[in-house]
Amino acid sequence: MKDIRSQFEKNGFVVLEDFFQPEEIDELKFCGEEFTKNLPPESERKIFNSIESQQNKDKYFLDSANKISVFFESEALDDNGKLKVHPRVCLNKVGHALHALHPTFRKYTFDERVKEAAFQLNYEEPAVCQSMYIYKNPGIGSEVMMHQDASYLYTDPVKLVGFWIALEDSVQENGCLWIAPGSHQSGVHRRYVRNKDPDSKDLLIYDKPAPCYQLSNFRPVPVSKGTCILIHGQVVHFSYPNKSDKSRHAYTFHVIETQHISYSKENWLQPPPGGFLKLYRN
């Protein structure tokens, strides 16, 4: 894990193979699959879609910051919230406080290997601000649009890193990440913020239109189960929909620096009353 910092600063991401062992990954995946066995009632089911952004209007999404909330694939539900697919493949993601509220996810988020990676990236007093289990189900796993994580979790100055852990082999066929190396060096292109307009239906809005990115700048980053990809908050990345017959489960969480840095009060996700959990102290 030594010398990850220079690679991270140059490319905006680093691939760490065999970050977790197969049996550890299986434990995380088992917990992710458990969520599909205890689904909320039909009237309370919410979808998540990064393209159509239904969640902008949704208090359920806003309230998910410091809870464990489940979000369905848009193709998984009919208009009444009834499942159109097997429960095992109906969820888009579970978020955003798994790291705080679920013992297994908490154990791995605050693992010594995670702390060491943050230390190597020169984080003085890092804190974990959100976490998600992502399913990317076969056939209906939706596209994730080109974006920078700092658009959603903005700090001034920006010091944000995503830990993206493959719980299954992630390849082009089942919707692996695509990253534009070096794109973290061009600032934050737009922000996703709480809407100050009290009359608007949109609780959350983008402050600028979507930028246009050249597809030729991106390259696929296929990885095997157990790999962790460290993602700079400003590097642009996306994933295609999963049209294959294999799922692409991942666990991801985001770490911010808290020393000499301010976390924006405009961000959709705000800290719980006691503040974000400090990585080195938990």
mmCIF file of C-alpha atoms in Angstrom:
data_model
loop_
_atom_site.group_PDB
_atom_site.id
_atom_site.type_symbol
_atom_site.label_atom_id
_atom_site.label_comp_id
_atom_site.label_asym_id
_atom_site.label_seq_id
_atom_site.Cartn_x
_atom_site.Cartn_y
_atom_site.Cartn_z
ATOM 1 C CA MET A 1 0.000 0.000 0.000
ATOM 2 C CA LYS A 2 3.046 2.250 0.111
ATOM 3 C CA ASP A 3 3.341 4.967 -2.514
ATOM 4 C CA ILE A 4 -0.360 5.019 -3.260
ATOM 5 C CA ARG A 5 -0.361 8.768 -2.734
ATOM 6 C CA SER A 6 1.663 9.720 -5.822
ATOM 7 C CA GLN A 7 -0.450 7.440 -8.013
ATOM 8 C CA PHE A 8 -3.647 8.827 -6.458
ATOM 9 C CA GLU A 9 -2.541 12.422 -7.046
ATOM 10 C CA LYS A 10 -1.501 11.685 -10.627
ATOM 11 C CA ASN A 11 -4.481 9.613 -11.840
ATOM 12 C CA GLY A 12 -7.231 10.411 -9.354
ATOM 13 C CA PHE A 13 -7.683 6.770 -8.403
ATOM 14 C CA VAL A 14 -5.748 3.746 -7.165
ATOM 15 C CA VAL A 15 -6.600 0.041 -7.492
ATOM 16 C CA LEU A 16 -5.735 -2.046 -4.409
ATOM 17 C CA GLU A 17 -6.089 -5.742 -5.187
ATOM 18 C CA ASP A 18 -6.951 -8.295 -2.474
ATOM 19 C CA PHE A 19 -7.872 -5.482 -0.084
ATOM 20 C CA PHE A 20 -10.255 -7.816 1.744
ATOM 21 C CA GLN A 21 -10.105 -11.615 1.862
ATOM 22 C CA PRO A 22 -12.730 -13.818 0.116
ATOM 23 C CA GLU A 23 -14.396 -14.841 3.384
ATOM 24 C CA GLU A 24 -14.608 -11.180 4.479
ATOM 25 C CA ILE A 25 -16.193 -10.219 1.168
ATOM 26 C CA ASP A 26 -18.681 -13.092 1.522
ATOM 27 C CA GLU A 27 -19.671 -11.756 4.941
ATOM 28 C CA LEU A 28 -20.385 -8.304 3.487
ATOM 29 C CA LYS A 29 -22.306 -9.811 0.576
ATOM 30 C CA PHE A 30 -24.400 -11.983 2.885
ATOM 31 C CA CYS A 31 -25.467 -8.833 4.755
ATOM 32 C CA GLY A 32 -26.335 -7.095 1.475
ATOM 33 C CA GLU A 33 -28.490 -10.026 0.422
ATOM 34 C CA GLU A 34 -30.288 -9.986 3.788
ATOM 35 C CA PHE A 35 -31.793 -6.584 2.894
ATOM 36 C CA THR A 36 -33.623 -8.161 -0.051
ATOM 37 C CA LYS A 37 -35.410 -10.529 2.350
ATOM 38 C CA ASN A 38 -36.901 -7.770 4.522
ATOM 39 C CA LEU A 39 -38.359 -5.297 2.053
ATOM 40 C CA PRO A 40 -40.500 -2.323 3.122
ATOM 41 C CA PRO A 41 -44.270 -2.425 2.424
ATOM 42 C CA GLU A 42 -45.399 -1.560 -1.112
ATOM 43 C CA SER A 43 -46.642 1.909 -0.175
ATOM 44 C CA GLU A 44 -43.212 2.899 1.156
ATOM 45 C CA ARG A 45 -41.010 1.691 -1.693
ATOM 46 C CA LYS A 46 -38.779 4.307 -3.313
ATOM 47 C CA ILE A 47 -36.629 4.060 -6.421
ATOM 48 C CA PHE A 48 -33.194 5.508 -7.029
ATOM 49 C CA ASN A 49 -32.073 6.559 -10.485
ATOM 50 C CA SER A 50 -29.106 8.835 -11.137
ATOM 51 C CA ILE A 51 -30.356 9.707 -14.635
ATOM 52 C CA GLU A 52 -33.965 10.708 -13.903
ATOM 53 C CA SER A 53 -33.207 11.994 -10.379
ATOM 54 C CA GLN A 54 -36.597 11.207 -8.848
ATOM 55 C CA GLN A 55 -34.899 11.488 -5.437
ATOM 56 C CA ASN A 56 -34.587 15.298 -5.836
ATOM 57 C CA LYS A 57 -38.223 15.581 -4.760
ATOM 58 C CA ASP A 58 -38.057 12.893 -2.132
ATOM 59 C CA LYS A 59 -37.898 13.507 1.600
ATOM 60 C CA TYR A 60 -37.181 9.779 2.025
ATOM 61 C CA PHE A 61 -33.871 10.300 0.203
ATOM 62 C CA LEU A 62 -33.037 13.410 2.232
ATOM 63 C CA ASP A 63 -33.822 11.555 5.468
ATOM 64 C CA SER A 64 -31.650 8.578 4.471
ATOM 65 C CA ALA A 65 -28.424 10.426 5.333
ATOM 66 C CA ASN A 66 -28.229 9.040 8.852
ATOM 67 C CA LYS A 67 -30.366 5.915 8.490
ATOM 68 C CA ILE A 68 -30.307 2.610 6.664
ATOM 69 C CA SER A 69 -32.718 3.120 3.759
ATOM 70 C CA VAL A 70 -33.446 0.856 0.790
ATOM 71 C CA PHE A 71 -33.871 2.083 -2.782
ATOM 72 C CA PHE A 72 -35.344 0.012 -5.593
ATOM 73 C CA GLU A 73 -34.365 -0.262 -9.240
ATOM 74 C CA SER A 74 -36.754 1.769 -11.415
ATOM 75 C CA GLU A 75 -37.487 -1.342 -13.512
ATOM 76 C CA ALA A 76 -38.260 -3.456 -10.434
ATOM 77 C CA LEU A 77 -41.566 -1.847 -9.386
ATOM 78 C CA ASP A 78 -44.911 -1.209 -11.023
ATOM 79 C CA ASP A 79 -46.834 2.032 -10.331
ATOM 80 C CA ASN A 80 -48.316 0.590 -7.135
ATOM 81 C CA GLY A 81 -44.967 -0.492 -5.690
ATOM 82 C CA LYS A 82 -45.510 -4.173 -6.536
ATOM 83 C CA LEU A 83 -42.428 -6.128 -7.569
ATOM 84 C CA LYS A 84 -42.013 -6.988 -11.242
ATOM 85 C CA VAL A 85 -38.842 -9.004 -10.561
ATOM 86 C CA HIS A 86 -37.560 -11.507 -7.995
ATOM 87 C CA PRO A 87 -36.945 -9.806 -4.603
ATOM 88 C CA ARG A 88 -33.303 -10.874 -4.772
ATOM 89 C CA VAL A 89 -32.679 -8.533 -7.718
ATOM 90 C CA CYS A 90 -35.051 -5.654 -6.929
ATOM 91 C CA LEU A 91 -32.811 -3.245 -5.011
ATOM 92 C CA ASN A 92 -30.593 -0.542 -6.518
ATOM 93 C CA LYS A 93 -28.809 0.308 -3.276
ATOM 94 C CA VAL A 94 -29.010 0.536 0.492
ATOM 95 C CA GLY A 95 -27.624 3.674 2.175
ATOM 96 C CA HIS A 96 -26.394 5.926 3.663
ATOM 97 C CA ALA A 97 -25.377 5.112 7.263
ATOM 98 C CA LEU A 98 -24.476 1.418 7.044
ATOM 99 C CA HIS A 99 -21.033 2.281 8.419
ATOM 100 C CA ALA A 100 -22.587 3.697 11.592
ATOM 101 C CA LEU A 101 -25.637 1.532 12.206
ATOM 102 C CA HIS A 102 -24.890 -1.967 10.860
ATOM 103 C CA PRO A 103 -22.311 -3.947 12.879
ATOM 104 C CA THR A 104 -20.765 -5.833 9.930
ATOM 105 C CA PHE A 105 -20.446 -2.816 7.650
ATOM 106 C CA ARG A 106 -19.159 -0.798 10.580
ATOM 107 C CA LYS A 107 -16.493 -3.435 11.292
ATOM 108 C CA TYR A 108 -15.094 -3.335 7.751
ATOM 109 C CA THR A 109 -15.432 0.429 7.264
ATOM 110 C CA PHE A 110 -13.297 1.079 10.348
ATOM 111 C CA ASP A 111 -10.863 -1.738 9.578
ATOM 112 C CA GLU A 112 -7.131 -1.120 10.045
ATOM 113 C CA ARG A 113 -6.553 -1.522 6.293
ATOM 114 C CA VAL A 114 -8.957 1.349 5.606
ATOM 115 C CA LYS A 115 -7.242 3.502 8.232
ATOM 116 C CA GLU A 116 -3.852 2.720 6.710
ATOM 117 C CA ALA A 117 -5.034 3.739 3.231
ATOM 118 C CA ALA A 118 -6.350 7.070 4.560
ATOM 119 C CA PHE A 119 -3.089 7.597 6.441
ATOM 120 C CA GLN A 120 -1.081 6.949 3.257
ATOM 121 C CA LEU A 121 -3.212 9.589 1.512
ATOM 122 C CA ASN A 122 -2.208 12.072 4.217
ATOM 123 C CA TYR A 123 -5.538 12.333 6.024
ATOM 124 C CA GLU A 124 -5.006 13.829 9.490
ATOM 125 C CA GLU A 125 -8.452 13.384 11.041
ATOM 126 C CA PRO A 126 -10.659 11.642 8.479
ATOM 127 C CA ALA A 127 -14.358 11.011 9.047
ATOM 128 C CA VAL A 128 -16.761 8.681 7.240
ATOM 129 C CA CYS A 129 -19.733 10.638 5.920
ATOM 130 C CA GLN A 130 -21.759 8.062 4.004
ATOM 131 C CA SER A 131 -21.872 4.432 2.921
ATOM 132 C CA MET A 132 -23.831 2.399 0.376
ATOM 133 C CA TYR A 133 -24.347 -1.185 -0.680
ATOM 134 C CA ILE A 134 -24.783 -1.178 -4.479
ATOM 135 C CA TYR A 135 -26.379 -4.173 -6.236
ATOM 136 C CA LYS A 136 -26.093 -3.465 -9.987
ATOM 137 C CA ASN A 137 -28.465 -6.356 -10.617
ATOM 138 C CA PRO A 138 -28.334 -8.519 -13.761
ATOM 139 C CA GLY A 139 -30.468 -7.188 -16.615
ATOM 140 C CA ILE A 140 -31.911 -4.194 -14.725
ATOM 141 C CA GLY A 141 -28.885 -2.698 -12.949
ATOM 142 C CA SER A 142 -29.177 0.929 -14.019
ATOM 143 C CA GLU A 143 -26.553 3.246 -15.479
ATOM 144 C CA VAL A 144 -24.748 5.644 -13.150
ATOM 145 C CA MET A 145 -24.135 8.914 -14.986
ATOM 146 C CA MET A 146 -20.755 10.622 -15.317
ATOM 147 C CA HIS A 147 -20.150 12.477 -12.070
ATOM 148 C CA GLN A 148 -17.692 13.638 -9.415
ATOM 149 C CA ASP A 149 -18.338 12.573 -5.821
ATOM 150 C CA ALA A 150 -17.395 16.092 -4.658
ATOM 151 C CA SER A 151 -20.544 17.413 -6.366
ATOM 152 C CA TYR A 152 -22.512 15.672 -3.613
ATOM 153 C CA LEU A 153 -20.113 15.788 -0.658
ATOM 154 C CA TYR A 154 -18.419 19.144 -1.118
ATOM 155 C CA THR A 155 -15.716 20.332 1.257
ATOM 156 C CA ASP A 156 -13.642 23.515 1.071
ATOM 157 C CA PRO A 157 -10.930 22.825 0.101
ATOM 158 C CA VAL A 158 -11.922 19.497 -1.478
ATOM 159 C CA LYS A 159 -10.467 16.538 0.395
ATOM 160 C CA LEU A 160 -12.683 13.539 -0.232
ATOM 161 C CA VAL A 161 -11.950 9.932 -1.112
ATOM 162 C CA GLY A 162 -14.303 7.109 -1.990
ATOM 163 C CA PHE A 163 -13.512 3.514 -1.032
ATOM 164 C CA TRP A 164 -15.210 1.301 -3.644
ATOM 165 C CA ILE A 165 -14.968 -2.381 -2.746
ATOM 166 C CA ALA A 166 -15.861 -5.057 -5.293
ATOM 167 C CA LEU A 167 -17.900 -7.819 -3.659
ATOM 168 C CA GLU A 168 -18.007 -9.705 -6.968
ATOM 169 C CA ASP A 169 -15.841 -9.588 -10.086
ATOM 170 C CA SER A 170 -16.562 -6.274 -11.788
ATOM 171 C CA VAL A 171 -15.998 -6.413 -15.556
ATOM 172 C CA GLN A 172 -17.226 -4.534 -18.623
ATOM 173 C CA GLU A 173 -20.041 -7.024 -19.203
ATOM 174 C CA ASN A 174 -21.696 -6.423 -15.813
ATOM 175 C CA GLY A 175 -21.110 -2.676 -15.555
ATOM 176 C CA CYS A 176 -17.657 -2.010 -14.078
ATOM 177 C CA LEU A 177 -16.521 1.518 -13.265
ATOM 178 C CA TRP A 178 -15.178 3.758 -16.011
ATOM 179 C CA ILE A 179 -12.818 6.511 -14.850
ATOM 180 C CA ALA A 180 -11.216 9.483 -16.636
ATOM 181 C CA PRO A 181 -7.601 9.476 -15.349
ATOM 182 C CA GLY A 182 -6.390 12.951 -14.371
ATOM 183 C CA SER A 183 -9.875 14.496 -14.495
ATOM 184 C CA HIS A 184 -9.620 15.343 -10.787
ATOM 185 C CA GLN A 185 -7.307 18.212 -11.651
ATOM 186 C CA SER A 186 -9.983 20.439 -13.177
ATOM 187 C CA GLY A 187 -11.953 21.480 -10.073
ATOM 188 C CA VAL A 188 -15.543 20.683 -9.099
ATOM 189 C CA HIS A 189 -17.743 21.045 -12.176
ATOM 190 C CA ARG A 190 -21.130 21.390 -10.484
ATOM 191 C CA ARG A 191 -22.732 20.904 -7.103
ATOM 192 C CA TYR A 192 -25.810 19.077 -5.841
ATOM 193 C CA VAL A 193 -27.310 21.242 -3.109
ATOM 194 C CA ARG A 194 -30.344 21.808 -0.903
ATOM 195 C CA ASN A 195 -32.818 24.036 -2.689
ATOM 196 C CA LYS A 196 -33.308 27.418 -1.023
ATOM 197 C CA ASP A 197 -36.561 28.058 -2.937
ATOM 198 C CA PRO A 198 -39.406 27.246 -0.475
ATOM 199 C CA ASP A 199 -41.971 27.046 -3.308
ATOM 200 C CA SER A 200 -40.127 24.470 -5.389
ATOM 201 C CA LYS A 201 -41.045 20.767 -5.405
ATOM 202 C CA ASP A 202 -37.359 19.953 -5.768
ATOM 203 C CA LEU A 203 -35.724 19.638 -2.358
ATOM 204 C CA LEU A 204 -32.346 19.137 -4.036
ATOM 205 C CA ILE A 205 -30.999 20.735 -7.201
ATOM 206 C CA TYR A 206 -27.830 20.975 -9.282
ATOM 207 C CA ASP A 207 -26.379 24.472 -9.358
ATOM 208 C CA LYS A 208 -25.315 24.108 -13.018
ATOM 209 C CA PRO A 209 -26.316 21.986 -16.016
ATOM 210 C CA ALA A 210 -24.557 18.659 -16.575
ATOM 211 C CA PRO A 211 -21.110 19.101 -18.124
ATOM 212 C CA CYS A 212 -20.295 17.330 -21.388
ATOM 213 C CA TYR A 213 -17.481 14.833 -21.047
ATOM 214 C CA GLN A 214 -15.571 13.148 -23.863
ATOM 215 C CA LEU A 215 -16.121 9.397 -23.679
ATOM 216 C CA SER A 216 -12.636 8.898 -25.135
ATOM 217 C CA ASN A 217 -11.134 10.265 -21.880
ATOM 218 C CA PHE A 218 -12.528 7.366 -19.860
ATOM 219 C CA ARG A 219 -11.190 3.889 -19.455
ATOM 220 C CA PRO A 220 -12.804 0.812 -17.940
ATOM 221 C CA VAL A 221 -11.424 -0.346 -14.595
ATOM 222 C CA PRO A 222 -12.322 -4.042 -14.343
ATOM 223 C CA VAL A 223 -11.391 -5.573 -10.987
ATOM 224 C CA SER A 224 -11.750 -8.882 -9.205
ATOM 225 C CA LYS A 225 -13.718 -9.583 -6.048
ATOM 226 C CA GLY A 226 -11.974 -8.198 -2.954
ATOM 227 C CA THR A 227 -10.366 -5.249 -4.772
ATOM 228 C CA CYS A 228 -10.724 -1.721 -3.417
ATOM 229 C CA ILE A 229 -10.643 1.273 -5.755
ATOM 230 C CA LEU A 230 -9.749 4.565 -4.064
ATOM 231 C CA ILE A 231 -11.576 7.336 -5.929
ATOM 232 C CA HIS A 232 -10.554 11.002 -5.642
ATOM 233 C CA GLY A 233 -13.540 13.269 -4.933
ATOM 234 C CA GLN A 234 -12.978 15.214 -8.162
ATOM 235 C CA VAL A 235 -12.226 12.377 -10.586
ATOM 236 C CA VAL A 236 -15.042 11.867 -13.119
ATOM 237 C CA HIS A 237 -16.428 8.339 -13.301
ATOM 238 C CA PHE A 238 -19.533 6.415 -14.358
ATOM 239 C CA SER A 239 -20.842 2.934 -15.053
ATOM 240 C CA TYR A 240 -22.964 1.510 -17.852
ATOM 241 C CA PRO A 241 -26.175 -0.401 -17.114
ATOM 242 C CA ASN A 242 -25.736 -4.094 -16.335
ATOM 243 C CA LYS A 243 -27.250 -5.994 -19.255
ATOM 244 C CA SER A 244 -25.499 -9.261 -18.369
ATOM 245 C CA ASP A 245 -26.836 -12.188 -16.338
ATOM 246 C CA LYS A 246 -24.330 -11.593 -13.502
ATOM 247 C CA SER A 247 -24.753 -9.114 -10.656
ATOM 248 C CA ARG A 248 -22.019 -6.635 -9.666
ATOM 249 C CA HIS A 249 -22.349 -6.032 -5.941
ATOM 250 C CA ALA A 250 -20.117 -3.399 -4.327
ATOM 251 C CA TYR A 251 -19.766 -1.717 -0.962
ATOM 252 C CA THR A 252 -18.684 1.907 -1.045
ATOM 253 C CA PHE A 253 -18.154 4.649 1.499
ATOM 254 C CA HIS A 254 -16.765 8.173 1.498
ATOM 255 C CA VAL A 255 -14.174 9.723 3.752
ATOM 256 C CA ILE A 256 -13.574 13.451 4.235
ATOM 257 C CA GLU A 257 -10.811 15.328 6.009
ATOM 258 C CA THR A 258 -12.020 17.319 9.024
ATOM 259 C CA GLN A 259 -8.839 19.270 9.808
ATOM 260 C CA HIS A 260 -8.629 22.791 8.301
ATOM 261 C CA ILE A 261 -11.594 21.967 6.079
ATOM 262 C CA SER A 262 -15.242 23.003 6.111
ATOM 263 C CA TYR A 263 -18.039 20.622 5.118
ATOM 264 C CA SER A 264 -20.672 22.522 3.136
ATOM 265 C CA LYS A 265 -24.003 23.226 4.839
ATOM 266 C CA GLU A 266 -25.534 23.159 1.347
ATOM 267 C CA ASN A 267 -24.701 19.471 0.804
ATOM 268 C CA TRP A 268 -27.711 17.163 0.630
ATOM 269 C CA LEU A 269 -26.150 14.955 3.308
ATOM 270 C CA GLN A 270 -25.610 16.635 6.664
ATOM 271 C CA PRO A 271 -23.861 15.144 9.700
ATOM 272 C CA PRO A 272 -25.846 13.544 12.532
ATOM 273 C CA PRO A 273 -26.069 15.467 15.847
ATOM 274 C CA GLY A 274 -22.790 14.011 17.147
ATOM 275 C CA GLY A 275 -20.968 14.678 13.856
ATOM 276 C CA PHE A 276 -19.558 12.177 11.357
ATOM 277 C CA LEU A 277 -17.732 9.192 12.849
ATOM 278 C CA LYS A 278 -13.962 9.754 12.912
ATOM 279 C CA LEU A 279 -12.099 6.993 11.080
ATOM 280 C CA TYR A 280 -9.050 6.727 13.344
ATOM 281 C CA ARG A 281 -11.060 6.887 16.586
ATOM 282 C CA ASN A 282 -13.577 4.101 15.883
#
